[in-house]
PDB file of C-alpha atoms and ligand atoms in Angstrom:
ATOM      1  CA  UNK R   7     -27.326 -14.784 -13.814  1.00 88.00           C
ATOM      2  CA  UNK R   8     -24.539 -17.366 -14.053  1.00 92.00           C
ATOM      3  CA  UNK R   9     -25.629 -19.977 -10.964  1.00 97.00           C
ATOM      4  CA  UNK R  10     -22.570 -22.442 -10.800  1.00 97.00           C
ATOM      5  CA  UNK R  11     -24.984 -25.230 -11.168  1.00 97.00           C
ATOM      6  CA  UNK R  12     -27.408 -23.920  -8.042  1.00 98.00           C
ATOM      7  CA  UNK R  13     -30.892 -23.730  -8.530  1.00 98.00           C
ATOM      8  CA  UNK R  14     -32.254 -20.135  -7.183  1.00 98.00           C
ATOM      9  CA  UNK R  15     -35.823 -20.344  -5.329  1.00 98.00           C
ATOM     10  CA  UNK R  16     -36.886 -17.101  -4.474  1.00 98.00           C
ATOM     11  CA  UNK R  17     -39.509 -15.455  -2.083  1.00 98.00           C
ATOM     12  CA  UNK R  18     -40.081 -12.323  -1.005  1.00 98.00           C
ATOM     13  CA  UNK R  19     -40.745 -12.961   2.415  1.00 98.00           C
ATOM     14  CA  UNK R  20     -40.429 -16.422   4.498  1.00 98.00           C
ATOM     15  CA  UNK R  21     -39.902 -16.684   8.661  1.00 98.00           C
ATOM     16  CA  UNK R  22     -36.570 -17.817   7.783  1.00 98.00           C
ATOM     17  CA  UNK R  23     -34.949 -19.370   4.755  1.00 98.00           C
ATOM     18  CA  UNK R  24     -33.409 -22.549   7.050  1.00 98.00           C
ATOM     19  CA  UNK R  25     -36.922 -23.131   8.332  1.00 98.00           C
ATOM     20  CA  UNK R  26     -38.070 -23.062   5.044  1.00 98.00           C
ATOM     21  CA  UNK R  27     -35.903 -25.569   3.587  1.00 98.00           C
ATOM     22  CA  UNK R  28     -36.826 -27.605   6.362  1.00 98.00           C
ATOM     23  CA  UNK R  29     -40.430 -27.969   6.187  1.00 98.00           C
ATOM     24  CA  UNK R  30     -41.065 -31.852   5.241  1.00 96.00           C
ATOM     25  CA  UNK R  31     -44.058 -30.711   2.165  1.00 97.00           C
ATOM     26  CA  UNK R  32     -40.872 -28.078   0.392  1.00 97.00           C
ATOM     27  CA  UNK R  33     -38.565 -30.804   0.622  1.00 93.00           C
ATOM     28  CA  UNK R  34     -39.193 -33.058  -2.232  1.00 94.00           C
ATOM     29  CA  UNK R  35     -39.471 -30.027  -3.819  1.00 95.00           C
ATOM     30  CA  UNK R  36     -35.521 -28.928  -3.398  1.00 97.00           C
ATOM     31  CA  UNK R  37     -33.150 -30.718  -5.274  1.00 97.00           C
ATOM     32  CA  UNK R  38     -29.277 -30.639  -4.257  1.00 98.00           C
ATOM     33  CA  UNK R  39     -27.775 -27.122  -4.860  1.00 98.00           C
ATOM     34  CA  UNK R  40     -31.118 -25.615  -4.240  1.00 98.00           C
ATOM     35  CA  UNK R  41     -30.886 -22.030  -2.569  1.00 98.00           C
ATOM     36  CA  UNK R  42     -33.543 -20.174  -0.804  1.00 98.00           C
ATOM     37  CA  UNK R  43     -33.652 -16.675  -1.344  1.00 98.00           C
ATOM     38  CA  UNK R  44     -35.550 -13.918   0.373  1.00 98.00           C
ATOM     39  CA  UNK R  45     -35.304 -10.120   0.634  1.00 98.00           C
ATOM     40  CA  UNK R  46     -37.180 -10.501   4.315  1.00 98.00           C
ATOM     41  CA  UNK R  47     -37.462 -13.117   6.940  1.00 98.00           C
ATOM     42  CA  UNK R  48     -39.342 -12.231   9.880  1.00 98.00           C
ATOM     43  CA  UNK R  49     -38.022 -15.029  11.696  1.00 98.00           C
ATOM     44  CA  UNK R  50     -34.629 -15.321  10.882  1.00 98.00           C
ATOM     45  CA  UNK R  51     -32.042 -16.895  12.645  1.00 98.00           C
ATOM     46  CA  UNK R  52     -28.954 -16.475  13.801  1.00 97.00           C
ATOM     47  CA  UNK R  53     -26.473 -19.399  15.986  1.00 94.00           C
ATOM     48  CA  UNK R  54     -26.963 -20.131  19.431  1.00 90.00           C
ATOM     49  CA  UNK R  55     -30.781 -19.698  19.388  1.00 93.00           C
ATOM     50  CA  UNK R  56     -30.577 -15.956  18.376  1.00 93.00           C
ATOM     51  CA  UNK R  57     -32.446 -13.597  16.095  1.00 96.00           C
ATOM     52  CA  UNK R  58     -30.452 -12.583  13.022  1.00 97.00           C
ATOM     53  CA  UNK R  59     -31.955  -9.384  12.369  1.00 96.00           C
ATOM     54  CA  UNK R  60     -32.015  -7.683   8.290  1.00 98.00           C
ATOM     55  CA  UNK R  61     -33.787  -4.153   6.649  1.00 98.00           C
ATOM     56  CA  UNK R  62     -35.906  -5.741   4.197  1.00 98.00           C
ATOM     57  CA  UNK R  63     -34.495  -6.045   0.431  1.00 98.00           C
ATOM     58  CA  UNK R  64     -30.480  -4.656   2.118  1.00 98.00           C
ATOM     59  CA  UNK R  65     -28.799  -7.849   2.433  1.00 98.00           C
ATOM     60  CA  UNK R  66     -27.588 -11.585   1.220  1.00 98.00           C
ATOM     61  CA  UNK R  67     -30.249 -13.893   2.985  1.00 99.00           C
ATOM     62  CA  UNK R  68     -29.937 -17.220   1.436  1.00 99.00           C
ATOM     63  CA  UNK R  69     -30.365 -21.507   2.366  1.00 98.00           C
ATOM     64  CA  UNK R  70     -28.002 -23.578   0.322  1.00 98.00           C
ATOM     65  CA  UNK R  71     -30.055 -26.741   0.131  1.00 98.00           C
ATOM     66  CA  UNK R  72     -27.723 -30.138  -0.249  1.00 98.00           C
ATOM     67  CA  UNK R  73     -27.651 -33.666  -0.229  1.00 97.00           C
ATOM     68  CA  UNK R  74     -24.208 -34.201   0.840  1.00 96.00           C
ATOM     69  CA  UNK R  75     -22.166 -37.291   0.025  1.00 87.00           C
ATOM     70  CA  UNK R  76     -20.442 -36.779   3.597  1.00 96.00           C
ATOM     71  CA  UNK R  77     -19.744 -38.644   6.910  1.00 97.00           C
ATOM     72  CA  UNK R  78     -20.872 -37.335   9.814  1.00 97.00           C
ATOM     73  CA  UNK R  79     -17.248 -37.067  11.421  1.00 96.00           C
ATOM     74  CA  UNK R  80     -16.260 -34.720   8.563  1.00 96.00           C
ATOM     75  CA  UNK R  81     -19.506 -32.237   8.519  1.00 97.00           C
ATOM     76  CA  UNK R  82     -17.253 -29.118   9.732  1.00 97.00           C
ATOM     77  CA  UNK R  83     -16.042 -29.333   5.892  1.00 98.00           C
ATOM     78  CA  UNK R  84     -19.224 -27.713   5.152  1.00 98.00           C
ATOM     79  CA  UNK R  85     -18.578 -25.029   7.625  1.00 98.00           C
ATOM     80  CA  UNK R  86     -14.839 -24.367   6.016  1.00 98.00           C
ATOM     81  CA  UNK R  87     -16.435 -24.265   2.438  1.00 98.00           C
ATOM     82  CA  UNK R  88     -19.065 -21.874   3.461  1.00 98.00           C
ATOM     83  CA  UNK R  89     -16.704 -19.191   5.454  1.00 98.00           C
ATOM     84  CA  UNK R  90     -13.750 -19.633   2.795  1.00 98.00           C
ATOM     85  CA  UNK R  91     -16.702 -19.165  -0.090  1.00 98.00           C
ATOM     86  CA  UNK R  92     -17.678 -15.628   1.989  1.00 98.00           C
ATOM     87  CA  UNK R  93     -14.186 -14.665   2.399  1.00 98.00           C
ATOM     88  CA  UNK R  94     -13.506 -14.513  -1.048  1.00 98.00           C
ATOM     89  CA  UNK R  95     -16.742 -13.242  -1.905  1.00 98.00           C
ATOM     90  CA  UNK R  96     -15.605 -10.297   0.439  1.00 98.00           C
ATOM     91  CA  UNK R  97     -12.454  -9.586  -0.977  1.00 97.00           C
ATOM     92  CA  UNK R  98     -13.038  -9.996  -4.524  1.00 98.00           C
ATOM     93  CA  UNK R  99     -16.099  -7.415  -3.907  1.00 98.00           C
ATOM     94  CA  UNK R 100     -14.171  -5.275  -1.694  1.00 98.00           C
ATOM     95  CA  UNK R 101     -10.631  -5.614  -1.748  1.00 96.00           C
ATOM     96  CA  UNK R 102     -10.030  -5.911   1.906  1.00 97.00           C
ATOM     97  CA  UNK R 103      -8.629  -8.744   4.019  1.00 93.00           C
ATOM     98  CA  UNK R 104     -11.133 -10.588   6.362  1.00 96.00           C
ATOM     99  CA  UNK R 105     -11.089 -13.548   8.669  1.00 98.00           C
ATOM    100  CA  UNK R 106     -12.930 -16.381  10.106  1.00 98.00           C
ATOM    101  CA  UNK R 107     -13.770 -15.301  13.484  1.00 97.00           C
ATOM    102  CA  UNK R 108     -14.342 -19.046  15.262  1.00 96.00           C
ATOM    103  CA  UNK R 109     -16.700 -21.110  14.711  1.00 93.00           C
ATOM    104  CA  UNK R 110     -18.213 -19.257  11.554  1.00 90.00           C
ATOM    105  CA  UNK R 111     -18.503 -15.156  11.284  1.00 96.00           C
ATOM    106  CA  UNK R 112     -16.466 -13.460   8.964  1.00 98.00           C
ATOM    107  CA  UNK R 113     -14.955 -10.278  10.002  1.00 98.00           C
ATOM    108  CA  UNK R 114     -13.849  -7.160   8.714  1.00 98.00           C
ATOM    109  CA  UNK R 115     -11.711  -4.476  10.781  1.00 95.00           C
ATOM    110  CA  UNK R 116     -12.709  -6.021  14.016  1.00 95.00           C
ATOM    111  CA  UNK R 117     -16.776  -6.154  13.113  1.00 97.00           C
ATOM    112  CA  UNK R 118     -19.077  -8.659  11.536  1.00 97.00           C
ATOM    113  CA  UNK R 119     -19.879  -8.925   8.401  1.00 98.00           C
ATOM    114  CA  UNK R 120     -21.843 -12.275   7.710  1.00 98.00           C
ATOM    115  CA  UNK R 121     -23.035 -15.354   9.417  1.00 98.00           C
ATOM    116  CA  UNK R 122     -22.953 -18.610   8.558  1.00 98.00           C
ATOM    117  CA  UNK R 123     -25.917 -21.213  10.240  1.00 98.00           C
ATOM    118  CA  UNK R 124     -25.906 -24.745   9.473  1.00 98.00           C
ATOM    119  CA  UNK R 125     -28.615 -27.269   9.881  1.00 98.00           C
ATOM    120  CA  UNK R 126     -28.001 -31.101   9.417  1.00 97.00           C
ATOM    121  CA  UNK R 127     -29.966 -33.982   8.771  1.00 97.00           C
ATOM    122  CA  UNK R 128     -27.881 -37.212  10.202  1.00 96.00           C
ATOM    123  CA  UNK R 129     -28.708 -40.609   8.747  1.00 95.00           C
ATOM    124  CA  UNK R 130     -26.727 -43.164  10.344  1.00 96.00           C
ATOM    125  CA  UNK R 131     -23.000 -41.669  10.060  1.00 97.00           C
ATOM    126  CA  UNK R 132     -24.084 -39.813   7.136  1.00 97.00           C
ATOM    127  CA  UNK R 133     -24.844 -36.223   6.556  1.00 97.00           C
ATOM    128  CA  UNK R 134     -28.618 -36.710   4.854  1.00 95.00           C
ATOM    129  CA  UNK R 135     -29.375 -33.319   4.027  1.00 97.00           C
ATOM    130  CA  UNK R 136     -27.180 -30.149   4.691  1.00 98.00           C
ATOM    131  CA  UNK R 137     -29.275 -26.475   5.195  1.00 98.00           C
ATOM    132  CA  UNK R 138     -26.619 -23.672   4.976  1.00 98.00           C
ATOM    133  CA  UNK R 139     -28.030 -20.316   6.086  1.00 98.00           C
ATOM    134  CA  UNK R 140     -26.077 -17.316   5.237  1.00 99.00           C
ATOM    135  CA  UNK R 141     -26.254 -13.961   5.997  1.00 98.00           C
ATOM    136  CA  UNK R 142     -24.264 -11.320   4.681  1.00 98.00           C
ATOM    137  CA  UNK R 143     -24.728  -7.322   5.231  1.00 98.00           C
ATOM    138  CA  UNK R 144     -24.838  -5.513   2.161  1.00 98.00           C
ATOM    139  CA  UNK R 145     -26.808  -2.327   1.801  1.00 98.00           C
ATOM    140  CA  UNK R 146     -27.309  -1.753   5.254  1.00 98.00           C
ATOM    141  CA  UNK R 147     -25.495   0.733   6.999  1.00 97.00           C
ATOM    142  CA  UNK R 148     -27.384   0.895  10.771  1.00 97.00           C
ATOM    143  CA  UNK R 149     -27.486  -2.609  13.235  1.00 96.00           C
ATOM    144  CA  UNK R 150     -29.143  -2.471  16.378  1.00 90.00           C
ATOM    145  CA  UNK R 151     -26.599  -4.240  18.837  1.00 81.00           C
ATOM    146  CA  UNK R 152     -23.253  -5.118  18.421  1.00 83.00           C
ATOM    147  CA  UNK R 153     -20.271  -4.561  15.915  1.00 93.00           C
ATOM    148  CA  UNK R 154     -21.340  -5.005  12.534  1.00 96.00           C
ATOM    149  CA  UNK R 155     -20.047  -4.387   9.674  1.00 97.00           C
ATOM    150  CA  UNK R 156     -21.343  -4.184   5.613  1.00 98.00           C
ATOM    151  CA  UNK R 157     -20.445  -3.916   1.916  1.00 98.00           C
ATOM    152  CA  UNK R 158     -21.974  -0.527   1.680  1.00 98.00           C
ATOM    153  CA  UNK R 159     -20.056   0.516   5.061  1.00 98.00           C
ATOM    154  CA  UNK R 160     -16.714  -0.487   3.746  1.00 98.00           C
ATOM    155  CA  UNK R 161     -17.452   0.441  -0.164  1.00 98.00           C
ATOM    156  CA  UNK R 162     -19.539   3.446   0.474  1.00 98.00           C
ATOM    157  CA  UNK R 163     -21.769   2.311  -2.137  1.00 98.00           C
ATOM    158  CA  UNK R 164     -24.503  -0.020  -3.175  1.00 98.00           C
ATOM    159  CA  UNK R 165     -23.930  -3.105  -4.340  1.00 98.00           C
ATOM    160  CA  UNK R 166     -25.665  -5.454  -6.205  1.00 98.00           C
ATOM    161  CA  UNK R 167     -26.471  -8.015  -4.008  1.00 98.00           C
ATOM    162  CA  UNK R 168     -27.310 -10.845  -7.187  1.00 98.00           C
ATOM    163  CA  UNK R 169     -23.941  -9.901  -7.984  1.00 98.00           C
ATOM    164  CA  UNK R 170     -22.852 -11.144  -4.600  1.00 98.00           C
ATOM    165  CA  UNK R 171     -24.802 -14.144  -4.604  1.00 98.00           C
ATOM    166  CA  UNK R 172     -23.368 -15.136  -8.322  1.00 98.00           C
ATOM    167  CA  UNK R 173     -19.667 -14.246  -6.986  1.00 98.00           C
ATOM    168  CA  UNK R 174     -20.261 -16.715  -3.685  1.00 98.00           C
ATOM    169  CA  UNK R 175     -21.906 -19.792  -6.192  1.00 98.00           C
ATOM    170  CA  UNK R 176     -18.816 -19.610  -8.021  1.00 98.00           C
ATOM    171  CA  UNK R 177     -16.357 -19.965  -5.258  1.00 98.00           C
ATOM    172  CA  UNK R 178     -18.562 -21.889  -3.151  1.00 98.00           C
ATOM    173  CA  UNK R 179     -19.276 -24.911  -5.980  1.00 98.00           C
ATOM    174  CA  UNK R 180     -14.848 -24.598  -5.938  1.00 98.00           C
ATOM    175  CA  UNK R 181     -14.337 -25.394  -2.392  1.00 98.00           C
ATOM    176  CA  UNK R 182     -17.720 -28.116  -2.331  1.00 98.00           C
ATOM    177  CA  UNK R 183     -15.564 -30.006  -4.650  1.00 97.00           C
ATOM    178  CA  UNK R 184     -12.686 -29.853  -2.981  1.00 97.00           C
ATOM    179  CA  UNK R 185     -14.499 -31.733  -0.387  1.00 97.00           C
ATOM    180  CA  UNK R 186     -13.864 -35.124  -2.150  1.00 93.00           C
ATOM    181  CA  UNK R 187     -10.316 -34.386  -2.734  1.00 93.00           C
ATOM    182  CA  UNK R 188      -7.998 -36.760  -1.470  1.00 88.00           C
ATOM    183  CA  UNK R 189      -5.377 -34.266  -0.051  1.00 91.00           C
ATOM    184  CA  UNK R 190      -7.451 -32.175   0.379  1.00 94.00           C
ATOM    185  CA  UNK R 191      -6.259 -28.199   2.006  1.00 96.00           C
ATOM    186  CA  UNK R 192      -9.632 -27.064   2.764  1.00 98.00           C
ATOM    187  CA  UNK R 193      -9.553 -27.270   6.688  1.00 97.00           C
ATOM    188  CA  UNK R 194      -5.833 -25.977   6.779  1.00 98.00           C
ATOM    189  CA  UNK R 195      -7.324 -22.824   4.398  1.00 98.00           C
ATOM    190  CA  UNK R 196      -9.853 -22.663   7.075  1.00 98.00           C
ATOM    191  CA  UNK R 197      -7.397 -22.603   9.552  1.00 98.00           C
ATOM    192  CA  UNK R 198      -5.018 -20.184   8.106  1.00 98.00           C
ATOM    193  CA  UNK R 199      -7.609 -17.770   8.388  1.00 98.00           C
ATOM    194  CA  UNK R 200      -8.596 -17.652  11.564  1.00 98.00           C
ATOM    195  CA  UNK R 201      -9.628 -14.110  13.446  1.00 98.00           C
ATOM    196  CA  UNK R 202      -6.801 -13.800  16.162  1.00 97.00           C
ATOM    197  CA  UNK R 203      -4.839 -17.001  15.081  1.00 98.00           C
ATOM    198  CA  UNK R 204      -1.200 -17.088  17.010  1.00 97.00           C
ATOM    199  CA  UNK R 205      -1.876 -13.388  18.891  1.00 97.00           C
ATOM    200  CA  UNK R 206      -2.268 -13.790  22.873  1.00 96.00           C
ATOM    201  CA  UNK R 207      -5.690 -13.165  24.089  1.00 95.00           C
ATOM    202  CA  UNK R 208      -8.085 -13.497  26.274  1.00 95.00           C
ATOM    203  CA  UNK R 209     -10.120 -15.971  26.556  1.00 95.00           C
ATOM    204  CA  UNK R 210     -13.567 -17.088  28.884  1.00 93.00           C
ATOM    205  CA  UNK R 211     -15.002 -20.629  29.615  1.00 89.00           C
ATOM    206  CA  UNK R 212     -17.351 -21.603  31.934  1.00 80.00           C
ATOM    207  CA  UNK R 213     -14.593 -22.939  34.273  1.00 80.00           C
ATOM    208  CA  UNK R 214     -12.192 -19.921  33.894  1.00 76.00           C
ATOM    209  CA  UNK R 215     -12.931 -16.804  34.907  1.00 79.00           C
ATOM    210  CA  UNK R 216     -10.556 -15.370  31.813  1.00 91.00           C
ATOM    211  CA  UNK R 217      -6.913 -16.565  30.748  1.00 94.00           C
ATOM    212  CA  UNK R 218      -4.966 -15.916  28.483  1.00 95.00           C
ATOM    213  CA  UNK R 219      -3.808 -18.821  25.293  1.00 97.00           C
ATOM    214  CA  UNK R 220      -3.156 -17.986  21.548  1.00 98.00           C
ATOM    215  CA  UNK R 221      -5.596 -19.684  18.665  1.00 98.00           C
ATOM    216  CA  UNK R 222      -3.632 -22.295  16.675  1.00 98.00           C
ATOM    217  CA  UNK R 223      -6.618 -24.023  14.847  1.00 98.00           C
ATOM    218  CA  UNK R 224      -9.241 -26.093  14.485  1.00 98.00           C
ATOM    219  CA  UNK R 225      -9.766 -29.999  15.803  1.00 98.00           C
ATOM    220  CA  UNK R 226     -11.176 -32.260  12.381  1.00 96.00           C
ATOM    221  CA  UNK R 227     -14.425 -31.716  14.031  1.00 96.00           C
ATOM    222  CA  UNK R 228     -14.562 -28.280  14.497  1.00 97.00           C
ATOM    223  CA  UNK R 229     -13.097 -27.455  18.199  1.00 98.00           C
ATOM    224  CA  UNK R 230     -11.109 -24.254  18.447  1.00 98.00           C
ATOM    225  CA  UNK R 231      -7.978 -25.592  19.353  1.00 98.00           C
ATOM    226  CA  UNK R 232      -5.754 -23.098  22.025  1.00 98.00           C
ATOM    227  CA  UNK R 233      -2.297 -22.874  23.438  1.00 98.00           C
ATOM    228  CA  UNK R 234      -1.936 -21.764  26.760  1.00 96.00           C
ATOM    229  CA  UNK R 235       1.500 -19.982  28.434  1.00 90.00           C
ATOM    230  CA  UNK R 236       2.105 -22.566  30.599  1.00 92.00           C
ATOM    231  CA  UNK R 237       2.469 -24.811  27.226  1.00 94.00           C
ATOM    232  CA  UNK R 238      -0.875 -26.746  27.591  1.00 96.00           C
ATOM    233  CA  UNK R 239      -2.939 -27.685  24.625  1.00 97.00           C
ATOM    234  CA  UNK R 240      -7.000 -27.221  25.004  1.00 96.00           C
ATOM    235  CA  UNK R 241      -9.963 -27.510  22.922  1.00 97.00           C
ATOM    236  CA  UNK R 242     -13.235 -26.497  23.276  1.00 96.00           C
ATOM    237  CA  UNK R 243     -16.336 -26.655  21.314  1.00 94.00           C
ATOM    238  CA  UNK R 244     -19.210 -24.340  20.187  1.00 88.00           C
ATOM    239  CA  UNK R 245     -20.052 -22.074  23.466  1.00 86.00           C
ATOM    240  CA  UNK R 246     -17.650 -23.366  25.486  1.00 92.00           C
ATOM    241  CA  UNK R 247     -15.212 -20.597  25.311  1.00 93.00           C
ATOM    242  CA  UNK R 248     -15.292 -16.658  24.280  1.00 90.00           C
ATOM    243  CA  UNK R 249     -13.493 -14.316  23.366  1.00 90.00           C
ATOM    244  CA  UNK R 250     -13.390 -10.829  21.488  1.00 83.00           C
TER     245      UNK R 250
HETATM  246  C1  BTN E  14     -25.137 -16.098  12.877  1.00 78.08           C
HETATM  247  O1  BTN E  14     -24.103 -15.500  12.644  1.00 78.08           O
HETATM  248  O2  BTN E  14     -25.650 -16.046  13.991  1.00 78.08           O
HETATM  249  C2  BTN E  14     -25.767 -16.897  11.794  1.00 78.08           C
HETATM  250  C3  BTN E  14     -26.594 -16.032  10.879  1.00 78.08           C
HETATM  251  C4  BTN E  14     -27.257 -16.782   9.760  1.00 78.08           C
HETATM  252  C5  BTN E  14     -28.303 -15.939   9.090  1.00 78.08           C
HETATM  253  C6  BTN E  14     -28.838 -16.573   7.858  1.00 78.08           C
HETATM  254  S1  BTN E  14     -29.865 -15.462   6.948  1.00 78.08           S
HETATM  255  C7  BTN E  14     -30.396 -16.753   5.918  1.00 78.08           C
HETATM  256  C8  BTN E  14     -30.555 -17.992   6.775  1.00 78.08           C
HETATM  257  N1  BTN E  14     -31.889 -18.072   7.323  1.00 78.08           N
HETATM  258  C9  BTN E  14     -31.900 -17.892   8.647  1.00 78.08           C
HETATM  259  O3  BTN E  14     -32.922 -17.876   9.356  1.00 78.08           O
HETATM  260  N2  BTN E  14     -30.636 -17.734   9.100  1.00 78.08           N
HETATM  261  C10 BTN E  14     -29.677 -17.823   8.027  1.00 78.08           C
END
């Protein structure tokens, strides 16, 4: 298997391939551009605190382990390299279009197809150590909750999911080095392919009950930036606003 530089650990089972990387007596183990790999977690995770549920041995579950040369105040990079590295994993695999639904799932026809969860390590107003969990739905073809989607929904067969994890090394070690770049396009890619960008929606916060803005992008750090009919501007970060 061609690796893009990446170092492959894998286990059969773990809790969860982020806690795993974690754990202080694995650490000096990993070197930069080491991912975890597991067919089964039984604790793994998914943003905001929640489960992120997977049939054993049916889909992508990996931790891409790095020691970042990165300033704090540019971390969401890491989040724009991961999504646009699982976009075109998607498409190459699949030949459909999919977006970023904001902050970091990628969508096909209106349902999920992976998640992204990332785990920093600050030192000072550097980004120590980077754990990038990611989660993408191959084989399986039944999710409990939700709208989900997967390669074998969409393909209607199975896929080889080393395949898929060789494909998204390859375009993911692209976009990490883009992160240096001086003029660098990654957040405007990012941007560009936003779920809903420009299209009137609704939209909740905590202080609104529901209105109604259009997505134009994302703020350097992140914030989902949206225009409202009356012509204002707002942003608003992670959980502060939702919308389908
Ligand atoms: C989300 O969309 O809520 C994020 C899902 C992230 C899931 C992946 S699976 C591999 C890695 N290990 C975890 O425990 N979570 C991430």
């Amino acid at each position: 298997m061609q690796t893009s530089g990446f170092t492959i650990h894998y286990l059969t089972t773990v809790d969860s391939t982020n806690n795993y990387a974690a754990r202080p007596e694995i650490q000096p183990k990993l070197q930069h551009k080491a991912v975890i790999m597991t067919d089964h977690q039984t604790e793994g995770k998914g943003q905001y605190g929640n489960k992120w549920e997977s049939v054993k041995g049916k889909n992508l579950l990996i931790s891409i382990y790095l020691k970042p040369n990165l300033a704090v105040k540019d971390q969401f990079l890491l989040n724009c390299v991961a999504a646009l590295a699982i976009k075109d994993t998607v498409s190459y695999f699949l030949s459909v279009s999919s977006s970023i639904k904001w902050p970091n799932d990628i969508f096909v026809n209106h349902a999920k197809i992976a998640g992204i969860l990332i785990e920093n390590s600050i030192f000072g107003s550097n980004i120590n150590r980077s754990i990038i969990g990611i989660g993408i739905n191959i084989n399986q073809t039944e999710f409990d909750t939700g709208s989900y989607n997967s390669f074998k929904l969409i393909s209607n067969k199975e896929n080889d999911i080393n395949r898929v994890l060789e494909y998204l090394l390859f375009r993911f070690s692209i976009y990490y080095d883009q992160i240096d770049e001086p003029n660098s396009n990654l957040h405007k890619e990012f941007d560009s392919h936003l779920y809903g960008k420009d299209e009137l929606r609704i939209f909740k916060s905590s202080e609104d009950t529901g209105f109604q803005a259009k997505i134009t992008g994302t703020t350097v750090d992140g914030k989902l930036i949206l225009s409202l009919e009356n012509g204002e501007v707002r942003t608003f970060n992670h959980k502060e606003v939702f919308f389908s």
